[in-house]
XYZ file of N, CA, C and O in Angstrom:
560
model
N 0.604 -1.203 -0.603
C -0.232 -0.051 -0.445
C 0.628 1.113 -0.155
O 2.484 1.190 0.380
N 0.599 1.957 -0.764
C 0.878 3.591 -0.504
C 0.728 4.701 0.444
O -0.203 5.198 1.044
N 1.762 4.518 1.734
C 1.173 5.236 2.686
C 0.950 6.539 2.581
O 0.530 7.367 4.061
N 1.487 7.569 2.086
C 1.307 8.889 1.300
C -0.344 8.658 1.216
O -0.262 10.032 1.942
N -1.470 7.859 0.424
C -2.758 7.971 0.393
C -3.326 7.585 1.533
O -4.119 8.410 1.608
N -2.771 7.269 2.513
C -3.325 6.962 4.096
C -3.692 8.657 4.679
O -3.267 9.089 4.464
N -4.634 8.594 5.180
C -5.227 9.793 6.011
C -5.273 9.280 7.405
O -5.898 7.905 7.632
N -4.829 9.952 8.198
C -4.686 9.142 9.417
C -6.135 9.836 10.199
O -7.122 10.060 9.910
N -6.078 8.808 11.136
C -7.429 8.602 11.942
C -7.824 9.012 12.840
O -9.185 10.273 13.099
N -7.021 10.570 13.101
C -7.428 11.729 13.799
C -7.493 12.922 12.796
O -8.255 13.930 13.892
N -7.671 12.869 11.871
C -7.987 13.499 10.413
C -9.269 14.477 10.750
O -10.266 13.539 10.239
N -9.947 15.728 10.597
C -10.771 16.014 10.931
C -11.091 16.857 9.291
O -10.325 17.849 9.204
N -12.294 16.493 8.693
C -12.162 16.919 7.304
C -13.101 18.378 7.607
O -13.769 18.505 8.771
N -12.072 19.008 7.157
C -13.267 20.771 7.364
C -14.608 20.651 6.548
O -14.448 20.115 5.112
N -14.846 21.609 6.802
C -16.524 22.201 6.208
C -16.311 22.041 4.709
O -17.750 21.488 4.633
N -15.552 22.619 4.304
C -15.043 22.656 2.743
C -14.993 21.672 2.138
O -15.950 21.362 1.067
N -14.230 20.785 2.455
C -14.180 19.348 1.793
C -15.384 18.085 3.011
O -15.571 17.416 1.650
N -16.259 18.702 3.953
C -17.738 17.640 4.200
C -18.386 18.209 2.784
O -19.026 17.015 1.957
N -18.449 19.605 1.982
C -19.341 19.923 0.993
C -19.072 19.184 0.231
O -20.124 19.465 -1.085
N -17.331 19.547 -0.279
C -17.101 18.800 -1.790
C -17.627 17.182 -1.724
O -17.725 16.763 -2.832
N -17.919 17.250 -0.448
C -17.642 15.511 -0.763
C -18.898 15.372 -1.153
O -19.870 14.248 -1.744
N -20.085 16.249 -0.486
C -21.827 16.006 -0.461
C -21.754 16.269 -1.997
O -22.779 16.060 -1.990
N -21.691 17.167 -2.235
C -21.584 17.690 -3.857
C -21.775 16.686 -4.546
O -22.051 16.693 -5.576
N -20.447 15.856 -4.553
C -19.814 15.125 -5.618
C -20.763 14.315 -5.413
O -21.031 13.075 -6.306
N -21.416 13.605 -4.163
C -22.296 12.920 -3.645
C -23.623 13.122 -4.793
O -23.974 11.804 -4.840
N -24.382 13.374 -5.017
C -25.361 13.895 -5.672
C -25.001 13.914 -6.684
O -25.348 13.299 -7.449
N -24.408 14.290 -7.641
C -23.451 14.380 -8.980
C -23.204 12.606 -9.408
O -24.297 12.949 -9.996
N -22.890 12.155 -8.283
C -22.661 11.004 -8.464
C -23.766 9.886 -8.641
O -24.575 9.575 -9.800
N -24.667 9.870 -7.432
C -26.182 9.827 -7.829
C -27.368 10.293 -8.329
O -27.886 9.198 -9.047
N -26.939 11.167 -9.081
C -27.614 11.730 -9.928
C -27.303 11.648 -11.401
O -28.331 10.654 -11.981
N -25.713 10.887 -11.837
C -25.559 10.173 -13.298
C -26.444 8.654 -12.361
O -26.395 8.705 -13.855
N -26.186 8.412 -11.390
C -26.264 6.772 -11.670
C -27.751 6.623 -11.533
O -27.965 5.537 -12.530
N -28.498 7.125 -10.973
C -30.051 7.484 -11.201
C -30.289 7.806 -13.206
O -31.332 7.147 -13.448
N -29.727 8.509 -14.133
C -30.027 8.616 -15.455
C -29.645 7.912 -16.091
O -30.381 7.057 -17.477
N -28.815 7.124 -15.337
C -28.188 5.734 -16.583
C -28.677 5.158 -15.961
O -29.398 3.911 -17.234
N -29.242 4.544 -15.205
C -30.493 3.405 -14.965
C -32.018 3.642 -15.452
O -32.506 2.971 -16.272
N -32.322 5.277 -16.065
C -33.134 5.536 -16.457
C -32.979 5.115 -17.930
O -34.248 4.289 -18.780
N -31.779 5.622 -18.507
C -32.066 5.335 -19.655
C -32.320 4.013 -19.815
O -31.564 3.452 -21.088
N -31.230 3.091 -19.335
C -31.236 1.693 -19.622
C -32.467 1.306 -19.436
O -32.780 0.268 -19.931
N -33.671 1.868 -18.216
C -34.798 0.900 -18.786
C -35.442 1.489 -19.933
O -36.600 0.502 -20.699
N -35.319 2.732 -20.131
C -35.681 2.866 -22.074
C -35.778 2.019 -22.673
O -36.431 1.830 -23.500
N -34.169 1.690 -23.212
C -33.471 1.400 -23.702
C -34.302 -0.516 -23.808
O -34.689 -0.827 -24.500
N -34.566 -0.788 -22.436
C -35.227 -2.284 -22.645
C -36.463 -2.485 -22.818
O -37.192 -3.283 -22.995
N -36.918 -0.854 -23.177
C -38.798 -0.650 -23.134
C -39.153 -0.546 -24.175
O -39.975 -0.907 -25.129
N -37.828 -0.736 -25.190
C -38.120 -0.760 -26.784
C -38.246 -1.844 -27.638
O -37.725 -2.498 -26.959
N -39.435 -1.259 -28.663
C -39.547 -2.540 -29.363
C -37.562 -3.239 -30.250
O -37.299 -2.591 -30.415
N -37.581 -4.550 -30.420
C -36.572 -4.941 -30.746
C -36.591 -5.160 -31.653
O -37.617 -4.936 -32.421
N -35.273 -5.661 -32.657
C -35.492 -5.554 -34.063
C -36.078 -6.351 -34.693
O -36.631 -7.744 -33.648
N -36.033 -5.924 -36.028
C -36.877 -7.580 -36.610
C -36.669 -9.092 -36.502
O -37.740 -10.061 -36.270
N -35.324 -9.512 -36.847
C -34.818 -11.078 -36.275
C -35.206 -11.191 -35.359
O -35.414 -12.452 -35.197
N -35.275 -10.943 -34.152
C -35.222 -10.925 -32.729
C -36.501 -11.011 -32.421
O -37.062 -12.219 -31.652
N -37.749 -10.406 -33.098
C -39.032 -10.201 -32.609
C -39.597 -11.330 -33.281
O -40.681 -11.845 -32.381
N -39.129 -11.901 -34.349
C -39.717 -13.417 -35.048
C -39.695 -14.758 -34.632
O -40.491 -15.074 -33.756
N -38.487 -14.369 -33.886
C -37.701 -15.684 -32.759
C -38.229 -16.017 -31.768
O -38.272 -16.813 -31.022
N -38.451 -14.643 -31.019
C -39.105 -14.290 -29.941
C -41.085 -15.362 -29.706
O -41.374 -16.095 -29.428
N -41.141 -14.696 -31.134
C -42.852 -14.750 -31.296
C -43.133 -16.038 -31.899
O -43.920 -16.657 -30.988
N -41.645 -16.580 -32.475
C -42.102 -18.338 -32.609
C -41.599 -19.011 -31.442
O -42.316 -20.487 -31.910
N -41.505 -18.635 -29.966
C -41.078 -19.358 -28.681
C -42.877 -19.332 -28.123
O -42.973 -20.380 -27.290
N -44.110 -18.263 -28.682
C -45.434 -18.547 -27.908
C -45.268 -16.849 -27.132
O -45.906 -16.736 -26.872
N -44.851 -16.036 -27.102
C -44.843 -15.128 -26.063
C -45.543 -14.161 -27.180
O -45.448 -13.986 -28.478
N -46.389 -13.725 -26.541
C -47.541 -12.542 -26.932
C -46.252 -11.012 -27.601
O -45.623 -11.144 -27.070
N -47.063 -10.568 -28.990
C -46.447 -9.600 -29.109
C -46.484 -8.621 -28.654
O -45.678 -7.946 -28.476
N -47.274 -8.397 -27.461
C -47.437 -7.523 -26.871
C -46.072 -7.286 -25.633
O -45.454 -5.796 -25.300
N -46.089 -8.342 -26.096
C -44.517 -8.521 -24.168
C -43.578 -8.747 -24.826
O -42.154 -8.572 -24.117
N -43.499 -8.682 -26.524
C -41.758 -8.755 -26.709
C -41.087 -7.189 -27.003
O -41.262 -6.251 -27.623
N -39.712 -7.039 -26.237
C -39.596 -5.691 -26.495
C -37.614 -6.507 -25.990
O -38.105 -7.424 -26.476
N -36.612 -5.448 -25.710
C -35.799 -5.291 -25.439
C -34.823 -5.996 -24.203
O -34.050 -6.798 -24.317
N -35.822 -6.044 -23.420
C -36.121 -6.961 -22.069
C -36.384 -8.158 -22.470
O -35.149 -8.985 -22.280
N -37.444 -8.670 -22.987
C -37.521 -9.667 -23.721
C -36.746 -10.671 -24.323
O -36.744 -12.172 -23.769
N -35.659 -9.736 -24.870
C -34.633 -10.230 -26.288
C -34.171 -10.708 -25.260
O -33.046 -12.208 -25.802
N -33.374 -10.030 -24.136
C -32.675 -9.992 -23.630
C -32.415 -11.397 -22.660
O -31.790 -12.530 -22.518
N -33.295 -11.738 -22.233
C -34.068 -12.789 -21.230
C -34.660 -13.813 -21.861
O -33.695 -15.032 -21.504
N -34.877 -13.892 -22.422
C -34.780 -15.134 -23.822
C -33.327 -14.987 -24.754
O -33.408 -16.924 -24.213
N -32.270 -13.756 -24.503
C -31.163 -15.184 -25.427
C -30.768 -15.505 -23.432
O -29.700 -16.569 -24.211
N -30.826 -15.480 -22.680
C -30.236 -15.626 -21.587
C -30.571 -17.096 -21.287
O -29.777 -18.235 -20.712
N -31.821 -17.421 -21.727
C -32.864 -18.761 -21.328
C -32.378 -19.602 -22.226
O -31.802 -20.997 -21.677
N -32.004 -19.067 -23.752
C -31.594 -20.139 -24.600
C -29.947 -20.726 -24.553
O -29.636 -22.045 -24.886
N -29.580 -19.308 -23.685
C -27.998 -19.780 -23.243
C -28.252 -20.642 -21.708
O -26.880 -22.546 -21.984
N -28.823 -21.074 -21.414
C -29.057 -21.856 -20.272
C -29.649 -23.666 -20.260
O -29.375 -24.268 -20.247
N -30.229 -23.485 -21.836
C -30.432 -24.600 -22.435
C -29.735 -25.307 -23.055
O -29.772 -26.355 -23.057
N -28.483 -24.628 -23.046
C -27.182 -25.335 -23.889
C -26.523 -25.531 -22.996
O -25.239 -26.314 -23.416
N -26.882 -25.821 -21.636
C -25.775 -26.213 -20.650
C -25.194 -25.081 -20.207
O -24.258 -25.650 -19.342
N -24.986 -23.758 -20.358
C -24.382 -22.998 -19.583
C -24.704 -22.690 -18.213
O -25.252 -22.296 -17.679
N -23.926 -23.284 -17.640
C -24.098 -22.918 -15.956
C -24.322 -21.687 -15.522
O -25.089 -21.449 -14.691
N -23.671 -20.959 -15.528
C -23.980 -19.095 -15.789
C -24.893 -18.749 -15.889
O -25.469 -17.992 -15.596
N -25.465 -18.994 -17.015
C -26.799 -18.770 -17.192
C -28.069 -19.108 -16.378
O -29.425 -18.239 -15.968
N -27.597 -20.849 -16.403
C -28.605 -20.742 -15.200
C -28.849 -20.295 -13.309
O -29.728 -20.035 -13.472
N -27.243 -20.099 -13.362
C -27.623 -19.248 -11.708
C -27.640 -18.411 -11.949
O -28.403 -17.290 -11.472
N -27.894 -17.298 -13.039
C -28.211 -15.885 -13.404
C -30.126 -15.507 -13.488
O -30.599 -15.186 -12.611
N -30.768 -17.059 -14.485
C -32.026 -17.050 -14.637
C -32.678 -17.759 -12.892
O -33.440 -16.634 -12.741
N -31.908 -18.902 -11.937
C -32.092 -19.049 -10.388
C -32.011 -17.612 -9.888
O -32.659 -17.309 -8.866
N -31.374 -16.620 -9.553
C -30.616 -15.687 -9.168
C -32.329 -14.611 -9.208
O -32.649 -14.076 -8.633
N -32.509 -13.953 -10.532
C -33.340 -13.035 -10.597
C -34.587 -13.961 -10.656
O -35.695 -12.262 -10.152
N -35.112 -15.043 -10.666
C -36.345 -15.633 -10.514
C -35.949 -15.542 -8.415
O -36.957 -15.422 -7.470
N -34.997 -15.093 -7.547
C -34.356 -15.486 -6.452
C -34.822 -16.992 -5.844
O -35.035 -16.952 -4.407
N -34.727 -17.578 -5.913
C -34.149 -19.271 -5.866
C -33.224 -19.371 -6.096
O -32.545 -20.825 -5.307
N -32.338 -18.803 -6.069
C -31.063 -19.246 -5.808
C -30.257 -19.414 -4.363
O -30.908 -18.338 -3.401
N -29.087 -19.919 -3.834
C -28.905 -20.310 -2.309
C -28.742 -18.985 -1.633
O -28.801 -18.900 -1.137
N -27.885 -18.061 -2.106
C -27.998 -17.006 -1.533
C -28.582 -15.910 -1.350
O -29.039 -15.897 -0.180
N -29.831 -16.003 -2.229
C -31.062 -15.313 -1.726
C -32.220 -15.676 -0.250
O -31.925 -15.390 0.598
N -31.592 -16.937 -0.205
C -32.412 -17.924 0.755
C -31.772 -18.025 1.536
O -32.439 -17.655 2.922
N -30.240 -17.604 1.904
C -29.362 -17.651 2.893
C -29.819 -15.946 3.140
O -29.841 -16.172 5.068
N -30.185 -14.578 2.480
C -29.580 -13.677 2.850
C -31.058 -13.635 3.755
O -31.749 -13.126 4.724
N -32.602 -14.192 3.424
C -34.076 -14.360 3.543
C -33.532 -15.162 5.309
O -34.447 -14.220 6.478
N -33.156 -16.152 4.810
C -32.661 -16.347 6.701
C -32.239 -15.659 7.889
O -32.779 -15.437 8.943
N -32.036 -14.697 6.516
C -30.182 -14.172 8.179
C -31.165 -12.991 8.731
O -31.138 -12.379 9.436
N -31.786 -12.158 7.502
C -32.747 -10.860 7.671
C -33.962 -12.160 9.106
O -34.392 -10.794 9.730
N -34.515 -12.869 8.490
C -35.369 -13.360 9.852
C -34.687 -13.364 10.352
O -35.706 -13.722 11.996
N -33.517 -14.463 10.778
C -33.070 -14.378 12.275
C -32.721 -12.799 12.934
O -32.958 -13.030 13.899
N -32.347 -12.226 11.944
C -31.957 -10.717 12.736
C -33.600 -10.318 13.389
O -33.272 -9.669 14.278
N -34.444 -10.283 12.155
C -35.839 -10.045 12.870
C -36.382 -10.330 13.999
O -36.923 -9.913 15.011
N -36.161 -11.765 14.252
C -36.457 -12.249 15.324
C -35.822 -12.057 16.662
O -36.377 -11.314 17.519
N -34.399 -11.010 16.486
C -33.445 -10.816 17.276
C -34.204 -8.944 17.941
O -33.639 -9.728 19.226
N -33.920 -8.936 16.955
C -34.571 -7.655 17.187
C -36.554 -7.629 18.064
O -36.247 -6.687 19.376
N -37.104 -8.610 18.244
C -38.674 -8.702 18.675
C -38.534 -9.359 19.385
O -38.451 -9.102 20.801
N -36.700 -9.916 19.726
C -36.973 -10.709 21.194
C -36.013 -9.668 22.299
O -36.828 -9.414 23.323
N -35.382 -8.477 21.247
C -34.818 -7.947 22.460
C -35.786 -6.448 23.288
O -35.736 -6.143 23.946
N -36.964 -6.392 21.921
C -37.852 -4.717 22.260
C -39.157 -5.441 23.492
O -38.997 -5.319 24.866
N -38.764 -6.807 23.166
C -40.160 -7.751 24.198
C -39.350 -8.324 26.082
O -39.850 -8.681 26.947
N -38.105 -8.575 25.598
C -37.090 -8.696 26.846
C -37.331 -9.870 27.077
O -37.054 -10.025 28.354
N -37.565 -11.008 26.231
C -37.792 -12.440 26.669
C -36.613 -13.464 26.437
O -35.638 -12.910 26.403
N -36.864 -14.262 26.764
C -34.756 -15.253 27.076
C -34.889 -15.578 26.343
O -36.056 -15.846 24.563
N -34.018 -16.609 25.281
C -33.369 -16.523 24.058
C -33.843 -17.837 24.107
O -33.797 -18.431 22.961
N -34.465 -18.284 25.213
C -34.958 -19.543 24.518
C -36.423 -19.793 23.756
O -36.993 -20.603 23.253
N -37.092 -18.876 24.230
C -38.309 -18.705 23.168
C -37.848 -18.006 21.930
O -38.177 -17.877 20.726
N -36.171 -17.960 21.558
C -36.348 -16.780 19.712
C -35.799 -18.814 19.149
O -36.070 -18.458 18.285
N -36.229 -19.872 19.843
C -35.293 -20.795 18.777
C -36.292 -21.585 18.507
O -37.196 -22.007 17.034
N -37.982 -21.733 18.772
C -38.782 -22.122 18.512
C -39.499 -21.206 17.207
O -39.903 -21.499 15.942
N -39.774 -19.905 17.387
C -39.728 -18.838 16.300
C -39.350 -19.447 14.622
O -39.785 -18.874 13.849
N -37.596 -19.089 15.449
C -36.919 -18.740 14.408
C -36.744 -20.673 13.693
O -36.994 -20.428 12.008
N -37.169 -21.764 13.928
C -37.366 -23.388 13.230
C -38.758 -22.656 12.550
O -38.718 -23.068 11.136
N -39.433 -22.352 13.271
C -41.285 -22.116 12.553
C -40.896 -20.934 10.925
O -41.264 -21.238 10.289
N -39.572 -20.177 11.073
C -39.391 -18.752 9.998
C -39.018 -19.766 9.460
O -38.874 -19.961 8.095
N -38.004 -20.980 9.482
C -36.709 -21.510 8.752
C -37.761 -22.655 7.680
O -38.114 -22.899 7.293
N -39.007 -22.985 8.663
C -39.453 -24.235 8.031
C -40.575 -23.483 6.586
O -41.067 -23.558 6.396
N -41.298 -22.344 7.684
C -42.072 -21.439 6.610
C -41.446 -21.347 4.808
O -41.672 -21.721 3.952
N -40.625 -21.109 5.146
C -38.959 -20.830 3.747
C -39.173 -21.691 3.330
O -39.365 -21.758 1.810
N -38.708 -23.036 3.028
C -39.240 -24.036 3.127
C -40.113 -24.653 2.341
O -40.329 -25.048 0.875
N -41.275 -24.323 3.066
C -42.367 -24.797 1.954
C -42.559 -23.929 0.779
O -43.945 -24.330 -0.766
N -42.235 -22.783 0.019
C -41.899 -21.845 -0.826
C -41.440 -22.962 -2.224
O -41.120 -23.319 -2.424
């Protein structure tokens, strides 16, 4: 690491430095928002004729065919050829991947712990609730 770039922990930012950082943050958020809006516009546009006919041949309703559908269809076709990354991407989009399931479990654990702290209950009451939450998650 370059020691010259490190800022000492005792260093306090001046009001001007804080203001400059805030302004840059606003610019960055605005740029990201604009980029997201532009991408959403591109995805909502109708796709070109070649792609349109291929997607329609799969049985997709004409009103639903746009660039987003073209992209998802291409991902689906890659998954059908055995592309493991495409399969993982599809499961991720559907929320059926292991990471999403683990995150949901951790969120539920945190919610139960917060609930327990608020109510002042003992730790033993947490286990049945957590078990029930986990079992509810398996039934989906």
